[in-house]
Amino acid sequence: MDNYKTIVEIGSFSIKTIIYSELDKEFSIIGTGKAIPSKLISNQFVGKKTKKKDSWIYKKSGIISRFHVNPLKKENASSLSVIAAKKAILSSNIKKDDIGLVVGCTF
């Protein structure tokens, strides 16, 4: 892989392992990984906080539930990114030493 660089892209707790060819200036996804926070938040819970019915929240957003990090389990963007990155590396069959760049993104 002399002319290739491996880039790991991190965003929203999902990871893509990408191979970049310096010769062809092309990218391809060769592996993925994800980590989901453990705390499930229902529309019923959100509705109690916002004084809205859970059916109204679903109608307006299309969301039934969402996941939040659980500080009691020491979850945060970094810890979930590490888990997802390890899964992406395993699914791509590359070595950690082949990674040339890690790009992180939260939104």
N, CA, C and O of each residue as an XYZ file, in Angstrom:
428
protein
N       0.825     -1.189      0.000
C       0.000      0.000      0.000
C       0.865      1.248      0.000
O       0.568      2.203      0.718
N       1.912      1.259     -0.778
C       2.833      2.390     -0.796
C       2.173      3.685     -1.239
O       2.483      4.747     -0.701
N       1.278      3.620     -2.200
C       0.668      4.820     -2.740
C      -0.720      5.078     -2.168
O      -1.476      5.875     -2.724
N      -1.061      4.427     -1.082
C      -2.374      4.580     -0.492
C      -2.247      5.066      0.939
O      -1.295      4.735      1.645
N      -3.220      5.854      1.350
C      -3.299      6.298      2.734
C      -4.624      5.811      3.288
O      -5.640      5.834      2.593
N      -4.617      5.379      4.516
C      -5.848      4.980      5.174
C      -6.304      6.119      6.068
O      -5.533      6.652      6.866
N      -7.553      6.478      5.921
C      -8.141      7.563      6.698
C      -9.315      6.979      7.477
O     -10.127      6.242      6.919
N      -9.404      7.303      8.748
C     -10.560      6.907      9.542
C     -11.377      8.161      9.786
O     -10.873      9.131     10.354
N     -12.632      8.152      9.363
C     -13.522      9.294      9.537
C     -14.513      8.978     10.643
O     -15.172      7.939     10.616
N     -14.617      9.869     11.610
C     -15.484      9.667     12.764
C     -16.576     10.726     12.743
O     -16.284     11.917     12.641
N     -17.814     10.308     12.838
C     -18.921     11.249     12.909
C     -20.153     10.604     13.508
O     -20.550      9.514     13.096
N     -20.752     11.258     14.462
C     -21.977     10.774     15.090
C     -21.885      9.331     15.551
O     -22.834      8.566     15.382
N     -20.799      8.963     16.108
C     -20.576      7.637     16.669
C     -20.559      6.544     15.617
O     -20.641      5.362     15.953
N     -20.453      6.915     14.357
C     -20.263      5.896     13.328
C     -18.919      6.157     12.678
O     -18.456      7.296     12.623
N     -18.309      5.122     12.196
C     -16.950      5.214     11.675
C     -16.909      4.626     10.280
O     -17.517      3.588     10.014
N     -16.191      5.291      9.391
C     -15.902      4.730      8.077
C     -14.396      4.643      7.931
O     -13.689      5.618      8.187
N     -13.906      3.510      7.530
C     -12.490      3.376      7.222
C     -12.360      3.523      5.713
O     -12.968      2.769      4.954
N     -11.576      4.481      5.289
C     -11.498      4.839      3.875
C     -10.063      4.675      3.393
O      -9.121      5.064      4.084
N      -9.901      4.107      2.221
C      -8.580      4.032      1.588
C      -8.520      5.153      0.547
O      -9.422      5.301     -0.277
N      -7.462      5.922      0.599
C      -7.258      7.033     -0.325
C      -6.032      6.747     -1.168
O      -4.951      6.491     -0.637
N      -6.198      6.790     -2.471
C      -5.091      6.574     -3.392
C      -4.512      7.912     -3.800
O      -5.212      8.741     -4.381
N      -3.236      8.131     -3.502
C      -2.586      9.371     -3.924
C      -2.436      9.421     -5.444
O      -2.399     10.504     -6.027
N      -2.352      8.272     -6.079
C      -2.195      8.234     -7.532
C      -3.484      8.585     -8.246
O      -3.492      9.410     -9.160
N      -4.586      7.951     -7.826
C      -5.856      8.135     -8.523
C      -6.711      9.238     -7.931
O      -7.705      9.635     -8.539
N      -6.353      9.737     -6.770
C      -7.151     10.734     -6.045
C      -8.574     10.220     -5.834
O      -9.544     10.959     -6.001
N      -8.682      8.950     -5.466
C      -9.981      8.327     -5.243
C     -10.091      7.805     -3.818
O      -9.092      7.496     -3.168
N     -11.318      7.716     -3.355
C     -11.618      7.176     -2.039
C     -12.516      5.958     -2.200
O     -13.296      5.870     -3.148
N     -12.401      5.037     -1.285
C     -13.366      3.945     -1.208
C     -13.523      3.542      0.249
O     -12.554      3.534      1.008
N     -14.741      3.211      0.632
C     -15.010      2.769      1.994
C     -14.715      1.279      2.061
O     -15.281      0.489      1.305
N     -13.822      0.900      2.972
C     -13.442     -0.507      3.073
C     -13.901     -1.136      4.382
O     -13.785     -2.349      4.556
N     -14.413     -0.340      5.291
C     -14.897     -0.886      6.547
C     -15.727      0.144      7.295
O     -15.535      1.348      7.128
N     -16.640     -0.329      8.111
C     -17.465      0.567      8.917
C     -17.585      0.009     10.326
O     -17.385     -1.184     10.557
N     -17.910      0.876     11.249
C     -18.157      0.478     12.625
C     -19.070      1.493     13.271
O     -19.119      2.647     12.845
N     -19.788      1.082     14.286
C     -20.652      2.033     14.974
C     -20.721      1.697     16.451
O     -20.470      0.564     16.861
N     -21.062      2.692     17.233
C     -21.295      2.530     18.658
C     -22.499      3.391     19.009
O     -22.543      4.572     18.664
N     -23.448      2.820     19.673
C     -24.673      3.534     20.014
C     -24.706      3.762     21.519
O     -24.462      2.834     22.290
N     -25.004      4.984     21.946
C     -25.098      5.238     23.387
C     -26.136      4.322     24.031
O     -27.074      3.881     23.367
N     -25.970      4.040     25.310
C     -26.815      3.047     25.974
C     -28.125      3.602     26.534
O     -29.020      2.828     26.871
N     -28.252      4.907     26.637
C     -29.431      5.496     27.274
C     -30.500      5.812     26.221
O     -30.332      6.720     25.407
N     -31.593      5.057     26.246
C     -32.696      5.248     25.306
C     -33.680      6.262     25.883
O     -34.160      6.107     27.005
N     -33.971      7.296     25.107
C     -34.894      8.344     25.540
C     -36.146      8.257     24.666
O     -36.061      8.378     23.444
N     -37.292      8.050     25.283
C     -38.548      7.907     24.536
C     -39.206      9.267     24.313
O     -38.875     10.257     24.966
N     -40.146      9.281     23.372
C     -40.933     10.501     23.161
C     -41.791     10.809     24.380
O     -42.076     11.973     24.661
N     -42.200      9.784     25.099
C     -42.986      9.996     26.310
C     -42.171     10.788     27.335
O     -42.696     11.696     27.979
N     -40.895     10.446     27.483
C     -40.010     11.163     28.404
C     -39.827     12.615     27.938
O     -39.928     13.546     28.737
N     -39.559     12.797     26.647
C     -39.382     14.150     26.102
C     -40.668     14.954     26.256
O     -40.637     16.142     26.578
N     -41.808     14.288     26.021
C     -43.101     14.955     26.148
C     -43.371     15.479     27.540
O     -43.956     16.551     27.697
N     -42.951     14.736     28.557
C     -43.128     15.200     29.940
C     -42.314     16.463     30.189
O     -42.764     17.374     30.884
N     -41.111     16.511     29.617
C     -40.232     17.677     29.817
C     -40.721     18.902     29.026
O     -40.574     20.039     29.475
N     -41.305     18.654     27.841
C     -41.696     19.762     26.956
C     -43.196     20.045     26.984
O     -43.675     20.958     26.311
N     -43.936     19.254     27.771
C     -45.396     19.389     27.858
C     -46.070     19.178     26.496
O     -47.031     19.863     26.147
N     -45.543     18.219     25.745
C     -46.113     17.836     24.444
C     -46.434     16.352     24.490
O     -45.776     15.594     25.203
N     -47.432     15.936     23.742
C     -47.770     14.516     23.657
C     -46.735     13.798     22.809
O     -46.203     14.362     21.853
N     -46.449     12.541     23.169
C     -45.471     11.776     22.385
C     -45.931     11.597     20.946
O     -45.096     11.527     20.045
N     -47.231     11.521     20.708
C     -47.744     11.405     19.331
C     -47.473     12.684     18.534
O     -47.216     12.622     17.332
N     -47.531     13.846     19.201
C     -47.242     15.116     18.530
C     -45.764     15.170     18.143
O     -45.421     15.604     17.043
N     -44.896     14.730     19.046
C     -43.457     14.726     18.754
C     -43.171     13.838     17.548
O     -42.405     14.219     16.663
N     -43.787     12.650     17.510
C     -43.583     11.741     16.379
C     -44.112     12.358     15.083
O     -43.453     12.294     14.045
N     -45.295     12.952     15.149
C     -45.903     13.553     13.946
C     -45.029     14.673     13.389
O     -44.886     14.799     12.173
N     -44.455     15.469     14.249
C     -43.643     16.609     13.815
C     -42.221     16.215     13.405
O     -41.636     16.837     12.518
N     -41.662     15.181     14.052
C     -40.248     14.864     13.813
C     -40.012     13.515     13.132
O     -38.970     13.303     12.513
N     -40.977     12.611     13.248
C     -40.772     11.261     12.726
C     -39.904     10.406     13.644
O     -39.550      9.279     13.297
N     -39.564     10.938     14.805
C     -38.697     10.241     15.749
C     -39.544      9.557     16.811
O     -40.453     10.159     17.383
N     -39.231      8.281     17.068
C     -39.921      7.526     18.109
C     -39.115      7.575     19.404
O     -39.673      7.738     20.489
N     -37.812      7.432     19.278
C     -36.916      7.485     20.432
C     -35.539      7.903     19.939
O     -35.269      7.923     18.738
N     -34.678      8.235     20.886
C     -33.318      8.630     20.549
C     -32.396      8.113     21.642
O     -32.847      7.737     22.724
N     -31.107      8.099     21.351
C     -30.112      7.620     22.309
C     -29.278      8.792     22.803
O     -28.882      9.663     22.029
N     -29.021      8.796     24.094
C     -28.138      9.793     24.707
C     -26.999      9.057     25.393
O     -27.149      7.913     25.820
N     -25.857      9.731     25.492
C     -24.759      9.120     26.241
C     -25.156      9.025     27.708
O     -25.933      9.836     28.212
N     -24.617      8.033     28.373
C     -24.910      7.807     29.778
C     -23.662      8.121     30.591
O     -22.726      7.322     30.620
N     -23.638      9.284     31.255
C     -22.459      9.657     32.041
C     -22.144      8.660     33.161
O     -20.988      8.528     33.561
N     -23.157      7.962     33.666
C     -22.922      6.981     34.724
C     -22.100      5.805     34.209
O     -21.414      5.138     34.984
N     -22.166      5.548     32.897
C     -21.354      4.498     32.280
C     -20.107      5.083     31.619
O     -19.408      4.407     30.865
N     -19.848      6.356     31.921
C     -18.685      7.071     31.391
C     -18.669      7.085     29.864
O     -17.610      6.984     29.244
N     -19.857      7.210     29.262
C     -19.954      7.322     27.808
C     -19.803      8.780     27.410
O     -20.312      9.677     28.083
N     -19.112      9.004     26.328
C     -19.014     10.326     25.722
C     -18.637     10.130     24.257
O     -18.448      8.999     23.809
N     -18.529     11.210     23.522
C     -18.224     11.109     22.092
C     -16.905     10.374     21.858
O     -16.788      9.577     20.927
N     -15.930     10.643     22.697
C     -14.620     10.007     22.524
C     -14.677      8.508     22.776
O     -14.133      7.726     21.996
N     -15.328      8.102     23.857
C     -15.363      6.672     24.183
C     -16.141      5.883     23.126
O     -15.750      4.772     22.768
N     -17.235      6.452     22.631
C     -18.008      5.776     21.588
C     -17.246      5.743     20.268
O     -17.347      4.777     19.512
N     -16.490      6.790     19.994
C     -15.675      6.826     18.772
C     -14.605      5.747     18.784
O     -14.327      5.133     17.754
N     -14.008      5.516     19.936
C     -12.981      4.469     20.054
C     -13.596      3.099     19.762
O     -13.013      2.300     19.029
N     -14.762      2.827     20.329
C     -15.439      1.551     20.101
C     -15.750      1.384     18.616
O     -15.485      0.334     18.031
N     -16.314      2.425     18.014
C     -16.674      2.358     16.595
C     -15.443      2.231     15.708
O     -15.476      1.516     14.707
N     -14.358      2.915     16.061
C     -13.128      2.832     15.272
C     -12.552      1.424     15.300
O     -12.099      0.915     14.275
N     -12.568      0.797     16.464
C     -12.064     -0.584     16.568
C     -12.878     -1.523     15.685
O     -12.318     -2.403     15.030
N     -14.196     -1.340     15.666
C     -15.056     -2.170     14.821
C     -14.779     -1.913     13.340
O     -14.779     -2.844     12.535
N     -14.544     -0.654     12.982
C     -14.251     -0.319     11.583
C     -12.925     -0.926     11.143
O     -12.808     -1.426     10.024
N     -11.942     -0.884     12.007
C     -10.637     -1.468     11.688
C     -10.770     -2.975     11.498
O     -10.209     -3.541     10.561
N     -11.519     -3.622     12.395
C     -11.729     -5.069     12.267
C     -12.450     -5.419     10.967
O     -12.090     -6.386     10.296
N     -13.470     -4.630     10.610
C     -14.243     -4.963      9.406
C     -13.478     -4.661      8.120
O     -13.822     -5.183      7.059
N     -12.446     -3.825      8.204
C     -11.693     -3.462      6.996
C     -10.467     -4.341      6.774
O      -9.836     -4.289      5.719
N     -10.136     -5.151      7.783
C      -8.955     -6.023      7.702
C      -7.654     -5.249      7.468
O      -6.775     -5.708      6.738
N      -7.540     -4.074      8.091
C      -6.291     -3.324      8.027
C      -5.626     -3.367      9.392
O      -6.234     -3.777     10.380
N      -4.389     -2.947      9.435
C      -3.666     -2.852     10.699
C      -3.737     -1.410     11.199
O      -3.802     -0.472     10.404
N      -3.725     -1.245     12.503
C      -3.748      0.110     13.061
C      -2.591      0.948     12.531
O      -2.731      2.158     12.355
N      -1.445      0.309     12.274
C      -0.272      1.031     11.791
C      -0.450      1.578     10.371
O       0.305      2.453      9.947
N      -1.453      1.064      9.629
C      -1.707      1.539      8.268
C      -2.525      2.821      8.231
O      -2.689      3.421      7.168
N      -3.040      3.248      9.381
C      -3.878      4.455      9.421
C      -2.975      5.678      9.354
O      -2.067      5.847     10.168
N      -3.246      6.533      8.360
C      -2.445      7.733      8.178
C      -3.083      8.979      8.741
O      -2.386      9.954      9.024
N      -4.407      8.972      8.913
C      -5.112     10.182      9.338
C      -6.429      9.789      9.983
O      -7.107      8.880      9.502
N      -6.797     10.455     11.057
C      -8.104     10.278     11.679
C      -8.816     11.626     11.627
O      -8.281     12.633     12.090
N     -10.022     11.642     11.065
C     -10.818     12.864     10.962
C     -12.023     12.700     11.884
O     -12.778     11.736     11.755
N     -12.202     13.621     12.799
C     -13.314     13.556     13.742
C     -14.332     14.639     13.459
O     -13.976     15.741     13.040
N     -15.608     14.327     13.689
C     -16.675     15.285     13.426
C     -17.822     15.034     14.408
O     -18.235     13.889     14.593
N     -18.324     16.058     15.019
C     -19.541     15.942     15.827
C     -20.496     17.029     15.384
O     -20.086     18.118     14.983
N     -21.776     16.715     15.462
C     -22.790     17.718     15.093
C     -24.083     17.417     15.787
O     -25.062     18.142     15.610
